[in-house]
mmCIF file with all atom_site columns, C-alpha atoms in Angstrom:
data_model
loop_
_atom_site.group_PDB
_atom_site.id
_atom_site.type_symbol
_atom_site.label_atom_id
_atom_site.label_alt_id
_atom_site.label_comp_id
_atom_site.label_asym_id
_atom_site.label_entity_id
_atom_site.label_seq_id
_atom_site.pdbx_PDB_ins_code
_atom_site.Cartn_x
_atom_site.Cartn_y
_atom_site.Cartn_z
_atom_site.occupancy
_atom_site.B_iso_or_equiv
_atom_site.pdbx_formal_charge
_atom_site.auth_seq_id
_atom_site.auth_comp_id
_atom_site.auth_asym_id
_atom_site.auth_atom_id
_atom_site.pdbx_PDB_model_num
ATOM 1   C CA . UNK A 1 1   ? 95.380  88.671 92.903 1.00 0.00 ? 1213 UNK A CA 1
ATOM 2   C CA . UNK A 1 2   ? 96.021  86.907 96.087 1.00 0.00 ? 1214 UNK A CA 1
ATOM 3   C CA . UNK A 1 3   ? 96.345  83.328 95.752 1.00 0.00 ? 1215 UNK A CA 1
ATOM 4   C CA . UNK A 1 4   ? 95.450  82.554 99.405 1.00 0.00 ? 1216 UNK A CA 1
ATOM 5   C CA . UNK A 1 5   ? 91.723  82.729 98.923 1.00 0.00 ? 1217 UNK A CA 1
ATOM 6   C CA . UNK A 1 6   ? 91.974  79.529 96.816 1.00 0.00 ? 1218 UNK A CA 1
ATOM 7   C CA . UNK A 1 7   ? 92.595  76.081 98.552 1.00 0.00 ? 1219 UNK A CA 1
ATOM 8   C CA . UNK A 1 8   ? 95.431  74.002 97.011 1.00 0.00 ? 1220 UNK A CA 1
ATOM 9   C CA . UNK A 1 9   ? 94.114  71.524 94.638 1.00 0.00 ? 1221 UNK A CA 1
ATOM 10  C CA . UNK A 1 10  ? 94.972  67.965 94.698 1.00 0.00 ? 1222 UNK A CA 1
ATOM 11  C CA . UNK A 1 11  ? 95.039  65.640 91.940 1.00 0.00 ? 1223 UNK A CA 1
ATOM 12  C CA . UNK A 1 12  ? 94.080  62.169 91.817 1.00 0.00 ? 1224 UNK A CA 1
ATOM 13  C CA . UNK A 1 13  ? 97.198  60.102 90.662 1.00 0.00 ? 1225 UNK A CA 1
ATOM 14  C CA . UNK A 1 14  ? 96.277  56.359 90.006 1.00 0.00 ? 1226 UNK A CA 1
ATOM 15  C CA . UNK A 1 15  ? 99.266  54.220 90.957 1.00 0.00 ? 1227 UNK A CA 1
ATOM 16  C CA . UNK A 1 16  ? 100.505 52.177 87.792 1.00 0.00 ? 1228 UNK A CA 1
ATOM 17  C CA . UNK A 1 17  ? 102.843 49.255 88.400 1.00 0.00 ? 1229 UNK A CA 1
ATOM 18  C CA . UNK A 1 18  ? 106.070 49.367 86.361 1.00 0.00 ? 1230 UNK A CA 1
ATOM 19  C CA . UNK A 1 19  ? 105.074 46.120 84.338 1.00 0.00 ? 1231 UNK A CA 1
ATOM 20  C CA . UNK A 1 20  ? 101.466 47.085 83.628 1.00 0.00 ? 1232 UNK A CA 1
ATOM 21  C CA . UNK A 1 21  ? 101.933 46.498 80.115 1.00 0.00 ? 1233 UNK A CA 1
ATOM 22  C CA . UNK A 1 22  ? 102.576 42.412 80.852 1.00 0.00 ? 1234 UNK A CA 1
ATOM 23  C CA . UNK A 1 23  ? 99.066  41.586 81.836 1.00 0.00 ? 1235 UNK A CA 1
ATOM 24  C CA . UNK A 1 24  ? 97.602  42.057 78.409 1.00 0.00 ? 1236 UNK A CA 1
ATOM 25  C CA . UNK A 1 25  ? 98.715  40.780 75.157 1.00 0.00 ? 1237 UNK A CA 1
ATOM 26  C CA . UNK A 1 26  ? 97.816  43.846 73.105 1.00 0.00 ? 1238 UNK A CA 1
ATOM 27  C CA . UNK A 1 27  ? 99.516  46.085 75.825 1.00 0.00 ? 1239 UNK A CA 1
ATOM 28  C CA . UNK A 1 28  ? 102.426 43.983 75.563 1.00 0.00 ? 1240 UNK A CA 1
ATOM 29  C CA . UNK A 1 29  ? 102.708 44.291 71.704 1.00 0.00 ? 1241 UNK A CA 1
ATOM 30  C CA . UNK A 1 30  ? 102.125 47.978 71.885 1.00 0.00 ? 1242 UNK A CA 1
ATOM 31  C CA . UNK A 1 31  ? 105.098 48.470 74.190 1.00 0.00 ? 1243 UNK A CA 1
ATOM 32  C CA . UNK A 1 32  ? 107.327 46.110 72.079 1.00 0.00 ? 1244 UNK A CA 1
ATOM 33  C CA . UNK A 1 33  ? 106.544 48.196 69.045 1.00 0.00 ? 1245 UNK A CA 1
ATOM 34  C CA . UNK A 1 34  ? 107.325 51.329 70.851 1.00 0.00 ? 1246 UNK A CA 1
ATOM 35  C CA . UNK A 1 35  ? 110.489 49.797 71.766 1.00 0.00 ? 1247 UNK A CA 1
ATOM 36  C CA . UNK A 1 36  ? 111.428 48.990 68.127 1.00 0.00 ? 1248 UNK A CA 1
ATOM 37  C CA . UNK A 1 37  ? 112.458 52.992 68.018 1.00 0.00 ? 1249 UNK A CA 1
ATOM 38  C CA . UNK A 1 38  ? 115.526 51.512 69.497 1.00 0.00 ? 1250 UNK A CA 1
ATOM 39  C CA . UNK A 1 39  ? 116.587 49.540 66.322 1.00 0.00 ? 1251 UNK A CA 1
ATOM 40  C CA . UNK A 1 40  ? 115.521 52.210 63.813 1.00 0.00 ? 1252 UNK A CA 1
ATOM 41  C CA . UNK A 1 41  ? 117.787 54.476 65.813 1.00 0.00 ? 1253 UNK A CA 1
ATOM 42  C CA . UNK A 1 42  ? 120.388 51.950 65.677 1.00 0.00 ? 1254 UNK A CA 1
ATOM 43  C CA . UNK A 1 43  ? 120.313 51.645 62.137 1.00 0.00 ? 1255 UNK A CA 1
ATOM 44  C CA . UNK A 1 44  ? 120.353 55.310 61.479 1.00 0.00 ? 1256 UNK A CA 1
ATOM 45  C CA . UNK A 1 45  ? 123.410 55.523 63.512 1.00 0.00 ? 1257 UNK A CA 1
ATOM 46  C CA . UNK A 1 46  ? 125.175 52.630 61.656 1.00 0.00 ? 1258 UNK A CA 1
ATOM 47  C CA . UNK A 1 47  ? 124.380 54.232 58.052 1.00 0.00 ? 1259 UNK A CA 1
ATOM 48  C CA . UNK A 1 48  ? 125.641 57.658 59.477 1.00 0.00 ? 1260 UNK A CA 1
ATOM 49  C CA . UNK A 1 49  ? 128.751 55.700 61.031 1.00 0.00 ? 1261 UNK A CA 1
ATOM 50  C CA . UNK A 1 50  ? 129.362 53.886 57.387 1.00 0.00 ? 1262 UNK A CA 1
ATOM 51  C CA . UNK A 1 51  ? 129.108 57.189 55.245 1.00 0.00 ? 1263 UNK A CA 1
ATOM 52  C CA . UNK A 1 52  ? 131.243 58.856 57.628 1.00 0.00 ? 1264 UNK A CA 1
ATOM 53  C CA . UNK A 1 53  ? 133.896 55.865 57.400 1.00 0.00 ? 1265 UNK A CA 1
ATOM 54  C CA . UNK A 1 54  ? 133.474 56.153 53.527 1.00 0.00 ? 1266 UNK A CA 1
ATOM 55  C CA . UNK A 1 55  ? 134.264 59.827 53.598 1.00 0.00 ? 1267 UNK A CA 1
ATOM 56  C CA . UNK A 1 56  ? 137.367 59.235 55.612 1.00 0.00 ? 1268 UNK A CA 1
ATOM 57  C CA . UNK A 1 57  ? 138.819 56.846 53.181 1.00 0.00 ? 1269 UNK A CA 1
ATOM 58  C CA . UNK A 1 58  ? 139.394 52.969 52.364 1.00 0.00 ? 1270 UNK A CA 1
ATOM 59  C CA . UNK A 1 59  ? 141.464 52.260 55.840 1.00 0.00 ? 1271 UNK A CA 1
ATOM 60  C CA . UNK A 1 60  ? 138.413 53.783 58.166 1.00 0.00 ? 1272 UNK A CA 1
ATOM 61  C CA . UNK A 1 61  ? 136.218 51.741 55.738 1.00 0.00 ? 1273 UNK A CA 1
ATOM 62  C CA . UNK A 1 62  ? 137.971 48.775 56.545 1.00 0.00 ? 1274 UNK A CA 1
ATOM 63  C CA . UNK A 1 63  ? 138.013 49.320 60.252 1.00 0.00 ? 1275 UNK A CA 1
ATOM 64  C CA . UNK A 1 64  ? 134.266 49.902 59.897 1.00 0.00 ? 1276 UNK A CA 1
ATOM 65  C CA . UNK A 1 65  ? 133.931 46.533 58.636 1.00 0.00 ? 1277 UNK A CA 1
ATOM 66  C CA . UNK A 1 66  ? 135.993 44.845 60.900 1.00 0.00 ? 1278 UNK A CA 1
ATOM 67  C CA . UNK A 1 67  ? 134.056 46.270 63.930 1.00 0.00 ? 1279 UNK A CA 1
ATOM 68  C CA . UNK A 1 68  ? 130.774 45.031 62.380 1.00 0.00 ? 1280 UNK A CA 1
ATOM 69  C CA . UNK A 1 69  ? 132.089 41.386 62.063 1.00 0.00 ? 1281 UNK A CA 1
ATOM 70  C CA . UNK A 1 70  ? 133.005 41.035 65.680 1.00 0.00 ? 1282 UNK A CA 1
ATOM 71  C CA . UNK A 1 71  ? 130.417 38.677 67.392 1.00 0.00 ? 1283 UNK A CA 1
ATOM 72  C CA . UNK A 1 72  ? 128.858 41.259 69.560 1.00 0.00 ? 1284 UNK A CA 1
ATOM 73  C CA . UNK A 1 73  ? 127.915 43.623 66.474 1.00 0.00 ? 1285 UNK A CA 1
ATOM 74  C CA . UNK A 1 74  ? 126.600 40.443 64.659 1.00 0.00 ? 1286 UNK A CA 1
ATOM 75  C CA . UNK A 1 75  ? 124.334 39.693 67.476 1.00 0.00 ? 1287 UNK A CA 1
ATOM 76  C CA . UNK A 1 76  ? 123.395 43.232 68.092 1.00 0.00 ? 1288 UNK A CA 1
ATOM 77  C CA . UNK A 1 77  ? 122.442 43.492 64.024 1.00 0.00 ? 1289 UNK A CA 1
ATOM 78  C CA . UNK A 1 78  ? 120.572 40.341 64.141 1.00 0.00 ? 1290 UNK A CA 1
ATOM 79  C CA . UNK A 1 79  ? 118.115 41.703 67.291 1.00 0.00 ? 1291 UNK A CA 1
ATOM 80  C CA . UNK A 1 80  ? 118.145 45.375 65.333 1.00 0.00 ? 1292 UNK A CA 1
ATOM 81  C CA . UNK A 1 81  ? 117.042 43.388 62.223 1.00 0.00 ? 1293 UNK A CA 1
ATOM 82  C CA . UNK A 1 82  ? 114.335 41.460 63.883 1.00 0.00 ? 1294 UNK A CA 1
ATOM 83  C CA . UNK A 1 83  ? 113.135 44.552 65.710 1.00 0.00 ? 1295 UNK A CA 1
ATOM 84  C CA . UNK A 1 84  ? 113.038 46.312 62.261 1.00 0.00 ? 1296 UNK A CA 1
ATOM 85  C CA . UNK A 1 85  ? 110.817 43.602 60.739 1.00 0.00 ? 1297 UNK A CA 1
ATOM 86  C CA . UNK A 1 86  ? 108.641 43.599 63.615 1.00 0.00 ? 1298 UNK A CA 1
ATOM 87  C CA . UNK A 1 87  ? 108.171 47.384 63.537 1.00 0.00 ? 1299 UNK A CA 1
ATOM 88  C CA . UNK A 1 88  ? 107.271 47.080 59.493 1.00 0.00 ? 1300 UNK A CA 1
ATOM 89  C CA . UNK A 1 89  ? 104.863 44.418 59.976 1.00 0.00 ? 1301 UNK A CA 1
ATOM 90  C CA . UNK A 1 90  ? 103.098 46.298 62.701 1.00 0.00 ? 1302 UNK A CA 1
ATOM 91  C CA . UNK A 1 91  ? 103.333 49.454 60.943 1.00 0.00 ? 1303 UNK A CA 1
ATOM 92  C CA . UNK A 1 92  ? 101.897 47.921 57.787 1.00 0.00 ? 1304 UNK A CA 1
ATOM 93  C CA . UNK A 1 93  ? 98.973  46.380 59.778 1.00 0.00 ? 1305 UNK A CA 1
ATOM 94  C CA . UNK A 1 94  ? 98.083  49.674 61.465 1.00 0.00 ? 1306 UNK A CA 1
ATOM 95  C CA . UNK A 1 95  ? 98.261  51.394 57.873 1.00 0.00 ? 1307 UNK A CA 1
ATOM 96  C CA . UNK A 1 96  ? 94.565  50.666 57.186 1.00 0.00 ? 1308 UNK A CA 1
ATOM 97  C CA . UNK A 1 97  ? 93.511  52.564 60.309 1.00 0.00 ? 1309 UNK A CA 1
ATOM 98  C CA . UNK A 1 98  ? 95.745  55.471 59.652 1.00 0.00 ? 1310 UNK A CA 1
ATOM 99  C CA . UNK A 1 99  ? 94.908  55.866 55.803 1.00 0.00 ? 1311 UNK A CA 1
ATOM 100 C CA . UNK A 1 100 ? 91.418  55.874 54.718 1.00 0.00 ? 1312 UNK A CA 1
ATOM 101 C CA . UNK A 1 101 ? 91.596  55.687 50.876 1.00 0.00 ? 1313 UNK A CA 1
ATOM 102 C CA . UNK A 1 102 ? 88.600  56.212 48.692 1.00 0.00 ? 1314 UNK A CA 1
ATOM 103 C CA . UNK A 1 103 ? 87.376  55.777 45.436 1.00 0.00 ? 1315 UNK A CA 1
ATOM 104 C CA . UNK A 1 104 ? 84.620  57.758 44.296 1.00 0.00 ? 1316 UNK A CA 1
ATOM 105 C CA . UNK A 1 105 ? 82.074  57.020 47.357 1.00 0.00 ? 1317 UNK A CA 1
ATOM 106 C CA . UNK A 1 106 ? 83.663  53.536 47.855 1.00 0.00 ? 1318 UNK A CA 1
ATOM 107 C CA . UNK A 1 107 ? 85.933  53.002 51.129 1.00 0.00 ? 1319 UNK A CA 1
ATOM 108 C CA . UNK A 1 108 ? 89.012  50.749 49.761 1.00 0.00 ? 1320 UNK A CA 1
ATOM 109 C CA . UNK A 1 109 ? 89.028  47.601 52.439 1.00 0.00 ? 1321 UNK A CA 1
ATOM 110 C CA . UNK A 1 110 ? 91.512  47.576 54.918 1.00 0.00 ? 1322 UNK A CA 1
ATOM 111 C CA . UNK A 1 111 ? 92.956  44.486 54.008 1.00 0.00 ? 1323 UNK A CA 1
ATOM 112 C CA . UNK A 1 112 ? 93.602  45.376 50.617 1.00 0.00 ? 1324 UNK A CA 1
ATOM 113 C CA . UNK A 1 113 ? 95.466  48.605 51.826 1.00 0.00 ? 1325 UNK A CA 1
ATOM 114 C CA . UNK A 1 114 ? 97.695  46.288 53.988 1.00 0.00 ? 1326 UNK A CA 1
ATOM 115 C CA . UNK A 1 115 ? 98.170  43.997 51.122 1.00 0.00 ? 1327 UNK A CA 1
ATOM 116 C CA . UNK A 1 116 ? 99.235  47.152 48.769 1.00 0.00 ? 1328 UNK A CA 1
ATOM 117 C CA . UNK A 1 117 ? 101.823 47.883 51.571 1.00 0.00 ? 1329 UNK A CA 1
ATOM 118 C CA . UNK A 1 118 ? 103.380 44.345 52.151 1.00 0.00 ? 1330 UNK A CA 1
ATOM 119 C CA . UNK A 1 119 ? 103.802 44.199 48.135 1.00 0.00 ? 1331 UNK A CA 1
ATOM 120 C CA . UNK A 1 120 ? 105.490 47.350 47.891 1.00 0.00 ? 1332 UNK A CA 1
ATOM 121 C CA . UNK A 1 121 ? 107.755 46.140 50.543 1.00 0.00 ? 1333 UNK A CA 1
ATOM 122 C CA . UNK A 1 122 ? 108.307 42.899 48.573 1.00 0.00 ? 1334 UNK A CA 1
ATOM 123 C CA . UNK A 1 123 ? 109.245 44.848 45.475 1.00 0.00 ? 1335 UNK A CA 1
ATOM 124 C CA . UNK A 1 124 ? 111.413 47.103 47.216 1.00 0.00 ? 1336 UNK A CA 1
ATOM 125 C CA . UNK A 1 125 ? 113.165 44.402 48.782 1.00 0.00 ? 1337 UNK A CA 1
ATOM 126 C CA . UNK A 1 126 ? 113.467 42.353 45.709 1.00 0.00 ? 1338 UNK A CA 1
ATOM 127 C CA . UNK A 1 127 ? 114.788 45.366 43.631 1.00 0.00 ? 1339 UNK A CA 1
ATOM 128 C CA . UNK A 1 128 ? 117.332 46.107 46.481 1.00 0.00 ? 1340 UNK A CA 1
ATOM 129 C CA . UNK A 1 129 ? 118.682 42.417 46.397 1.00 0.00 ? 1341 UNK A CA 1
ATOM 130 C CA . UNK A 1 130 ? 118.690 42.572 42.474 1.00 0.00 ? 1342 UNK A CA 1
ATOM 131 C CA . UNK A 1 131 ? 120.873 45.927 42.753 1.00 0.00 ? 1343 UNK A CA 1
ATOM 132 C CA . UNK A 1 132 ? 123.170 44.696 45.098 1.00 0.00 ? 1344 UNK A CA 1
ATOM 133 C CA . UNK A 1 133 ? 123.843 41.253 43.294 1.00 0.00 ? 1345 UNK A CA 1
#
């Protein structure tokens, strides 16, 4: 087939400003939630680094702890923690939309699903605190 018989198609591409997400609060929150993937990734990297230092012996573990106690790492981890908390709150708030529960013919109300998620989070957090103390 000869492609010369069809004219070249031009697609419409709407121009989007770089900071389009700053105009509406819901868009801003959406982008902030998407950016929380960075603190999640950082936490995973930190956990892998911890396990590796434990595997390499006491000296490597103490070096890891020394690096974590630097002011820069403390600031990074405070921001990462804030991002993780924001990520969790927004995820649990979205859960009722993503997870429809039915008991028989009745749909479980969205606020109850969110409340169950927050309760599970609280119980897991208390359990971890008790184990670590």
